[in-house]
Amino acid sequence: MGKDSGMGAWSGKVGLFADDALVDDLARAGRAVAYAAPAGTGEPDGGTVDCEGRLFLPNRFEADDFDAASGGGRSGGVPGVLLLHEYTGLGSYLFRSAARLVQAGYAVLCADLYGKALRPADREQASACLRPLRDDRALLQLRARAGLDALAGVRGVDAGRLLAMGFSLGGGATLELVRSGAPLRGAASMYGYLSTSQQVTPGVAHCPVLVHLAGRDHVVPLRDVEPFVREMADANVDCRMVLHAGAGHGFCNAAYGTEFDAAASWHCPRTEARAWDDVLRFFEECLRAG
């Protein structure tokens, strides 16, 4: 299947885009979670898009203990992580990250920011899917919030112990959730967008934030760091930032390959390992503090 019996490590081929083989693997290893999300922000009733994420569960729990249609997570259940994808959409690179979190004891929903009708198959299609969310940060926040609400509604997931993590586009979506005051215990952004049109209002954001950045990032410029730091400080957000000076955008995504390219994304296994250790410690800290 491309996974070990403990769902603790994804050992299959890591790809940027979903393909038939990946869909088969996801169908066996994860559970489909269907939910609706706002289609746009231009009109009071702008319609909805049908989204389909994938729910992955810790080994020690039976699938029957979880019900994505129950309408409410219960206190005392498993802490949940909303995992938000890069611009390429749902793919095995994200499944690999879900496996790390499952091994640590979390239920993980790989959310769908685009809608199930949009599954990009190449970079050109992915860029077209990205633009509406990159250009409308309010919509990006609403799409992410729909996924968080879907995770909170899963029976067996503790709706009072939710965390969020995202990469690139998904990292930006994670920060938009924080800015909106979403009910999170903690949030981690990996090379996510820092700029926004929806700056946080003091007193709204209430969870700790961890941001990992790349010094050679061609997508998220270092000039965005200072305004972001001021924004977080002015709003009294507990935010810590880690800058990996020699890494580039995509340092956690093995699908990019490890060859350095200043104008493209590339994988840095050493940086990825350090960042993941930090994220897992951070999430444990956030849950203990709550």
Short mmCIF file of C-alpha atoms in Angstrom, two decimals:
data_model
loop_
_atom_site.label_atom_id
_atom_site.label_comp_id
_atom_site.label_asym_id
_atom_site.label_seq_id
_atom_site.Cartn_x
_atom_site.Cartn_y
_atom_site.Cartn_z
CA MET A 1 0.00 0.00 0.00
CA GLY A 2 2.84 2.47 0.43
CA LYS A 3 2.39 2.81 4.18
CA ASP A 4 3.53 0.80 7.15
CA SER A 5 1.03 -0.93 9.42
CA GLY A 6 1.23 1.90 11.92
CA MET A 7 0.52 4.73 9.46
CA GLY A 8 3.58 6.28 11.03
CA ALA A 9 5.64 6.75 7.87
CA TRP A 10 4.64 7.27 4.30
CA SER A 11 7.04 5.15 2.22
CA GLY A 12 5.35 5.39 -1.16
CA LYS A 13 6.29 7.65 -4.05
CA VAL A 14 6.05 11.30 -3.08
CA GLY A 15 4.38 13.37 -5.79
CA LEU A 16 3.24 16.97 -6.16
CA PHE A 17 -0.09 16.06 -7.72
CA ALA A 18 -2.78 13.49 -7.01
CA ASP A 19 -2.91 10.61 -9.48
CA ASP A 20 -4.91 7.39 -9.77
CA ALA A 21 -2.46 5.41 -7.65
CA LEU A 22 -2.57 8.03 -4.91
CA VAL A 23 -6.36 8.10 -4.95
CA ASP A 24 -6.37 4.34 -4.43
CA ASP A 25 -3.93 4.64 -1.54
CA LEU A 26 -5.94 7.43 0.05
CA ALA A 27 -9.15 5.45 -0.32
CA ARG A 28 -7.61 2.59 1.66
CA ALA A 29 -5.63 4.59 4.21
CA GLY A 30 -7.87 7.59 4.82
CA ARG A 31 -11.54 8.38 5.04
CA ALA A 32 -13.26 10.86 2.77
CA VAL A 33 -14.76 13.87 4.56
CA ALA A 34 -17.16 15.86 2.42
CA TYR A 35 -18.07 19.42 3.37
CA ALA A 36 -19.14 22.68 1.74
CA ALA A 37 -17.09 25.87 1.67
CA PRO A 38 -17.86 29.39 0.44
CA ALA A 39 -17.34 29.88 -3.28
CA GLY A 40 -16.51 33.57 -2.99
CA THR A 41 -16.68 36.71 -0.87
CA GLY A 42 -18.11 39.19 -3.38
CA GLU A 43 -21.78 38.58 -2.60
CA PRO A 44 -23.67 38.01 0.68
CA ASP A 45 -24.71 34.60 -0.62
CA GLY A 46 -21.96 33.69 -3.03
CA GLY A 47 -22.77 30.00 -3.14
CA THR A 48 -20.61 27.10 -2.08
CA VAL A 49 -18.12 24.63 -3.48
CA ASP A 50 -18.13 20.94 -2.60
CA CYS A 51 -14.89 19.99 -0.88
CA GLU A 52 -13.52 16.58 -0.01
CA GLY A 53 -10.67 16.17 2.44
CA ARG A 54 -9.10 13.02 3.85
CA LEU A 55 -9.20 12.01 7.51
CA PHE A 56 -6.36 9.93 8.94
CA LEU A 57 -6.62 8.34 12.36
CA PRO A 58 -4.14 7.19 15.01
CA ASN A 59 -3.59 3.45 15.00
CA ARG A 60 -4.82 2.80 18.49
CA PHE A 61 -8.34 3.89 17.58
CA GLU A 62 -10.85 1.96 15.55
CA ALA A 63 -12.39 3.70 12.56
CA ASP A 64 -15.83 3.04 14.02
CA ASP A 65 -14.97 5.39 16.88
CA PHE A 66 -14.97 8.28 14.42
CA ASP A 67 -17.89 9.62 12.42
CA ALA A 68 -17.45 12.55 10.07
CA ALA A 69 -21.22 13.05 9.88
CA SER A 70 -21.90 13.17 13.60
CA GLY A 71 -22.09 16.95 13.81
CA GLY A 72 -19.88 17.48 16.82
CA GLY A 73 -16.53 16.41 18.25
CA ARG A 74 -16.58 15.38 21.88
CA SER A 75 -14.43 16.57 24.75
CA GLY A 76 -11.87 13.97 25.74
CA GLY A 77 -11.40 12.68 22.21
CA VAL A 78 -8.25 12.76 20.12
CA PRO A 79 -6.63 16.13 19.39
CA GLY A 80 -7.05 17.04 15.73
CA VAL A 81 -4.77 18.74 13.23
CA LEU A 82 -6.05 20.57 10.17
CA LEU A 83 -3.39 20.05 7.49
CA LEU A 84 -3.46 22.55 4.63
CA HIS A 85 -1.92 21.88 1.24
CA GLU A 86 0.44 23.74 -1.08
CA TYR A 87 -0.68 25.31 -4.36
CA THR A 88 -0.53 21.92 -6.07
CA GLY A 89 -3.52 20.70 -4.04
CA LEU A 90 -3.92 17.37 -2.32
CA GLY A 91 -1.04 15.03 -3.13
CA SER A 92 1.11 12.33 -1.60
CA TYR A 93 3.53 14.94 -0.22
CA LEU A 94 0.71 15.98 2.12
CA PHE A 95 -0.13 12.35 2.93
CA ARG A 96 3.48 11.93 4.02
CA SER A 97 3.08 14.85 6.45
CA ALA A 98 -0.21 13.46 7.75
CA ALA A 99 1.59 10.20 8.58
CA ARG A 100 4.05 12.07 10.81
CA LEU A 101 1.21 13.65 12.76
CA VAL A 102 -0.76 10.39 13.01
CA GLN A 103 2.32 8.69 14.44
CA ALA A 104 2.41 11.41 17.10
CA GLY A 105 -1.18 10.59 18.11
CA TYR A 106 -3.23 13.16 16.21
CA ALA A 107 -6.28 12.73 14.01
CA VAL A 108 -5.50 14.62 10.82
CA LEU A 109 -7.79 16.13 8.22
CA CYS A 110 -6.01 16.92 4.96
CA ALA A 111 -8.34 19.73 3.98
CA ASP A 112 -9.37 20.72 0.47
CA LEU A 113 -8.93 24.42 -0.29
CA TYR A 114 -9.94 24.18 -3.96
CA GLY A 115 -13.01 21.93 -4.04
CA LYS A 116 -13.20 18.41 -5.38
CA ALA A 117 -13.97 19.63 -8.90
CA LEU A 118 -10.51 21.24 -9.05
CA ARG A 119 -7.69 18.71 -8.84
CA PRO A 120 -4.71 20.25 -10.65
CA ALA A 121 -2.64 17.81 -12.69
CA ASP A 122 0.27 20.13 -13.52
CA ARG A 123 1.83 23.41 -12.48
CA GLU A 124 -0.19 25.49 -14.94
CA GLN A 125 -3.48 24.17 -13.59
CA ALA A 126 -2.23 24.57 -10.02
CA SER A 127 -1.35 28.22 -10.65
CA ALA A 128 -4.85 28.84 -12.02
CA CYS A 129 -6.39 27.25 -8.90
CA LEU A 130 -4.12 29.24 -6.64
CA ARG A 131 -4.79 32.76 -7.95
CA PRO A 132 -8.33 33.33 -6.56
CA LEU A 133 -7.21 32.34 -3.05
CA ARG A 134 -3.86 34.12 -3.20
CA ASP A 135 -5.59 37.31 -4.32
CA ASP A 136 -8.53 37.09 -1.88
CA ARG A 137 -7.20 36.38 1.60
CA ALA A 138 -10.70 36.63 3.09
CA LEU A 139 -11.77 33.75 0.85
CA LEU A 140 -8.65 31.79 1.75
CA GLN A 141 -9.58 32.15 5.41
CA LEU A 142 -13.16 31.01 4.77
CA ARG A 143 -12.01 27.93 2.85
CA ALA A 144 -9.63 27.00 5.66
CA ARG A 145 -12.31 27.64 8.28
CA ALA A 146 -14.70 25.29 6.49
CA GLY A 147 -12.10 22.54 6.80
CA LEU A 148 -11.55 23.33 10.47
CA ASP A 149 -15.29 23.15 11.13
CA ALA A 150 -15.41 19.80 9.34
CA LEU A 151 -12.62 18.47 11.56
CA ALA A 152 -14.31 19.83 14.69
CA GLY A 153 -17.48 17.98 13.71
CA VAL A 154 -15.88 14.55 13.58
CA ARG A 155 -17.04 12.33 16.43
CA GLY A 156 -13.93 11.08 18.22
CA VAL A 157 -11.98 14.31 17.63
CA ASP A 158 -11.82 16.70 20.58
CA ALA A 159 -13.20 19.96 19.18
CA GLY A 160 -11.56 21.78 22.10
CA ARG A 161 -8.07 20.60 21.11
CA LEU A 162 -7.60 21.61 17.50
CA LEU A 163 -4.36 22.62 15.82
CA ALA A 164 -3.55 23.79 12.31
CA MET A 165 -0.52 23.37 10.09
CA GLY A 166 0.07 24.37 6.48
CA PHE A 167 2.70 24.63 3.80
CA SER A 168 3.14 27.58 1.42
CA LEU A 169 -0.46 28.46 0.40
CA GLY A 170 -1.63 26.32 3.32
CA GLY A 171 0.76 28.08 5.65
CA GLY A 172 -0.74 31.38 4.60
CA ALA A 173 -4.22 29.93 5.18
CA THR A 174 -3.13 28.83 8.65
CA LEU A 175 -2.08 32.38 9.50
CA GLU A 176 -5.39 33.70 8.17
CA LEU A 177 -7.18 31.35 10.57
CA VAL A 178 -5.15 32.78 13.42
CA ARG A 179 -5.94 36.34 12.36
CA SER A 180 -9.65 35.53 12.30
CA GLY A 181 -9.64 34.18 15.85
CA ALA A 182 -10.42 30.59 14.88
CA PRO A 183 -10.73 28.18 17.83
CA LEU A 184 -7.22 26.75 17.71
CA ARG A 185 -4.82 25.70 20.45
CA GLY A 186 -1.85 26.35 18.18
CA ALA A 187 -0.89 27.00 14.57
CA ALA A 188 2.25 26.25 12.55
CA SER A 189 3.10 27.78 9.19
CA MET A 190 5.83 26.30 7.03
CA TYR A 191 7.14 28.76 4.41
CA GLY A 192 3.63 30.23 4.31
CA TYR A 193 2.57 33.62 2.98
CA LEU A 194 3.12 36.36 5.56
CA SER A 195 1.46 39.33 3.86
CA THR A 196 -2.28 39.80 4.13
CA SER A 197 -5.15 42.16 3.47
CA GLN A 198 -6.80 40.96 6.70
CA GLN A 199 -4.49 42.16 9.47
CA VAL A 200 -5.28 40.84 12.90
CA THR A 201 -7.21 43.04 15.31
CA PRO A 202 -5.75 43.18 18.83
CA GLY A 203 -7.56 40.76 21.12
CA VAL A 204 -8.91 38.55 18.31
CA ALA A 205 -6.08 36.05 17.85
CA HIS A 206 -5.65 33.87 20.91
CA CYS A 207 -3.42 30.91 20.05
CA PRO A 208 0.37 30.58 19.89
CA VAL A 209 1.90 30.65 16.42
CA LEU A 210 5.05 29.01 15.06
CA VAL A 211 6.44 30.19 11.72
CA HIS A 212 9.30 28.50 9.85
CA LEU A 213 10.80 30.48 6.97
CA ALA A 214 13.45 29.96 4.33
CA GLY A 215 16.24 32.47 3.76
CA ARG A 216 16.39 31.65 0.03
CA ASP A 217 12.63 31.67 -0.52
CA HIS A 218 11.56 32.81 -4.01
CA VAL A 219 7.86 32.94 -3.02
CA VAL A 220 7.82 34.52 0.46
CA PRO A 221 10.28 37.46 0.43
CA LEU A 222 12.22 38.40 3.53
CA ARG A 223 10.89 41.97 3.21
CA ASP A 224 7.54 40.57 4.43
CA VAL A 225 9.04 39.52 7.75
CA GLU A 226 9.24 42.93 9.43
CA PRO A 227 5.60 43.95 8.75
CA PHE A 228 4.43 40.52 9.89
CA VAL A 229 6.42 40.76 13.11
CA ARG A 230 4.98 44.22 13.80
CA GLU A 231 1.47 42.93 13.11
CA MET A 232 1.86 40.03 15.54
CA ALA A 233 3.53 42.17 18.20
CA ASP A 234 0.92 44.93 18.00
CA ALA A 235 -1.82 42.34 18.46
CA ASN A 236 0.03 40.63 21.36
CA VAL A 237 0.11 37.30 19.51
CA ASP A 238 2.46 34.71 21.02
CA CYS A 239 4.45 34.21 17.82
CA ARG A 240 7.86 32.64 17.37
CA MET A 241 9.74 32.58 14.08
CA VAL A 242 12.56 30.35 12.85
CA LEU A 243 14.59 31.36 9.80
CA HIS A 244 16.53 28.66 7.97
CA ALA A 245 19.06 30.85 6.17
CA GLY A 246 20.28 28.30 3.63
CA ALA A 247 16.95 26.65 2.80
CA GLY A 248 14.52 27.46 0.01
CA HIS A 249 10.77 27.40 -0.46
CA GLY A 250 9.42 23.86 -0.23
CA PHE A 251 12.08 22.59 2.18
CA CYS A 252 9.59 20.09 3.69
CA ASN A 253 8.40 18.69 0.35
CA ALA A 254 10.41 15.72 -0.91
CA ALA A 255 8.61 15.84 -4.27
CA TYR A 256 10.67 18.86 -5.30
CA GLY A 257 14.02 17.10 -5.18
CA THR A 258 17.11 18.33 -3.37
CA GLU A 259 18.93 20.16 -6.14
CA PHE A 260 19.40 23.83 -5.28
CA ASP A 261 17.64 26.29 -7.57
CA ALA A 262 17.36 29.90 -6.41
CA ALA A 263 14.35 30.48 -8.68
CA ALA A 264 12.39 27.34 -7.71
CA SER A 265 11.27 25.23 -4.74
CA TRP A 266 13.58 22.53 -3.41
CA HIS A 267 13.67 20.01 -0.59
CA CYS A 268 16.15 20.19 2.30
CA PRO A 269 15.95 16.98 4.38
CA ARG A 270 18.04 18.38 7.25
CA THR A 271 15.89 21.50 7.53
CA GLU A 272 12.74 19.41 7.26
CA ALA A 273 13.83 17.15 10.14
CA ARG A 274 14.64 20.12 12.37
CA ALA A 275 11.39 21.89 11.52
CA TRP A 276 9.27 18.81 12.21
CA ASP A 277 10.94 18.24 15.58
CA ASP A 278 10.12 21.83 16.45
CA VAL A 279 6.50 21.58 15.29
CA LEU A 280 5.79 18.43 17.27
CA ARG A 281 7.28 19.92 20.43
CA PHE A 282 5.32 23.11 19.83
CA PHE A 283 2.02 21.25 19.42
CA GLU A 284 2.64 19.30 22.64
CA GLU A 285 3.38 22.56 24.44
CA CYS A 286 0.20 24.16 23.10
CA LEU A 287 -1.97 21.28 24.30
CA ARG A 288 -0.34 21.18 27.73
CA ALA A 289 -0.84 24.93 28.16
CA GLY A 290 -4.56 24.58 27.38
#
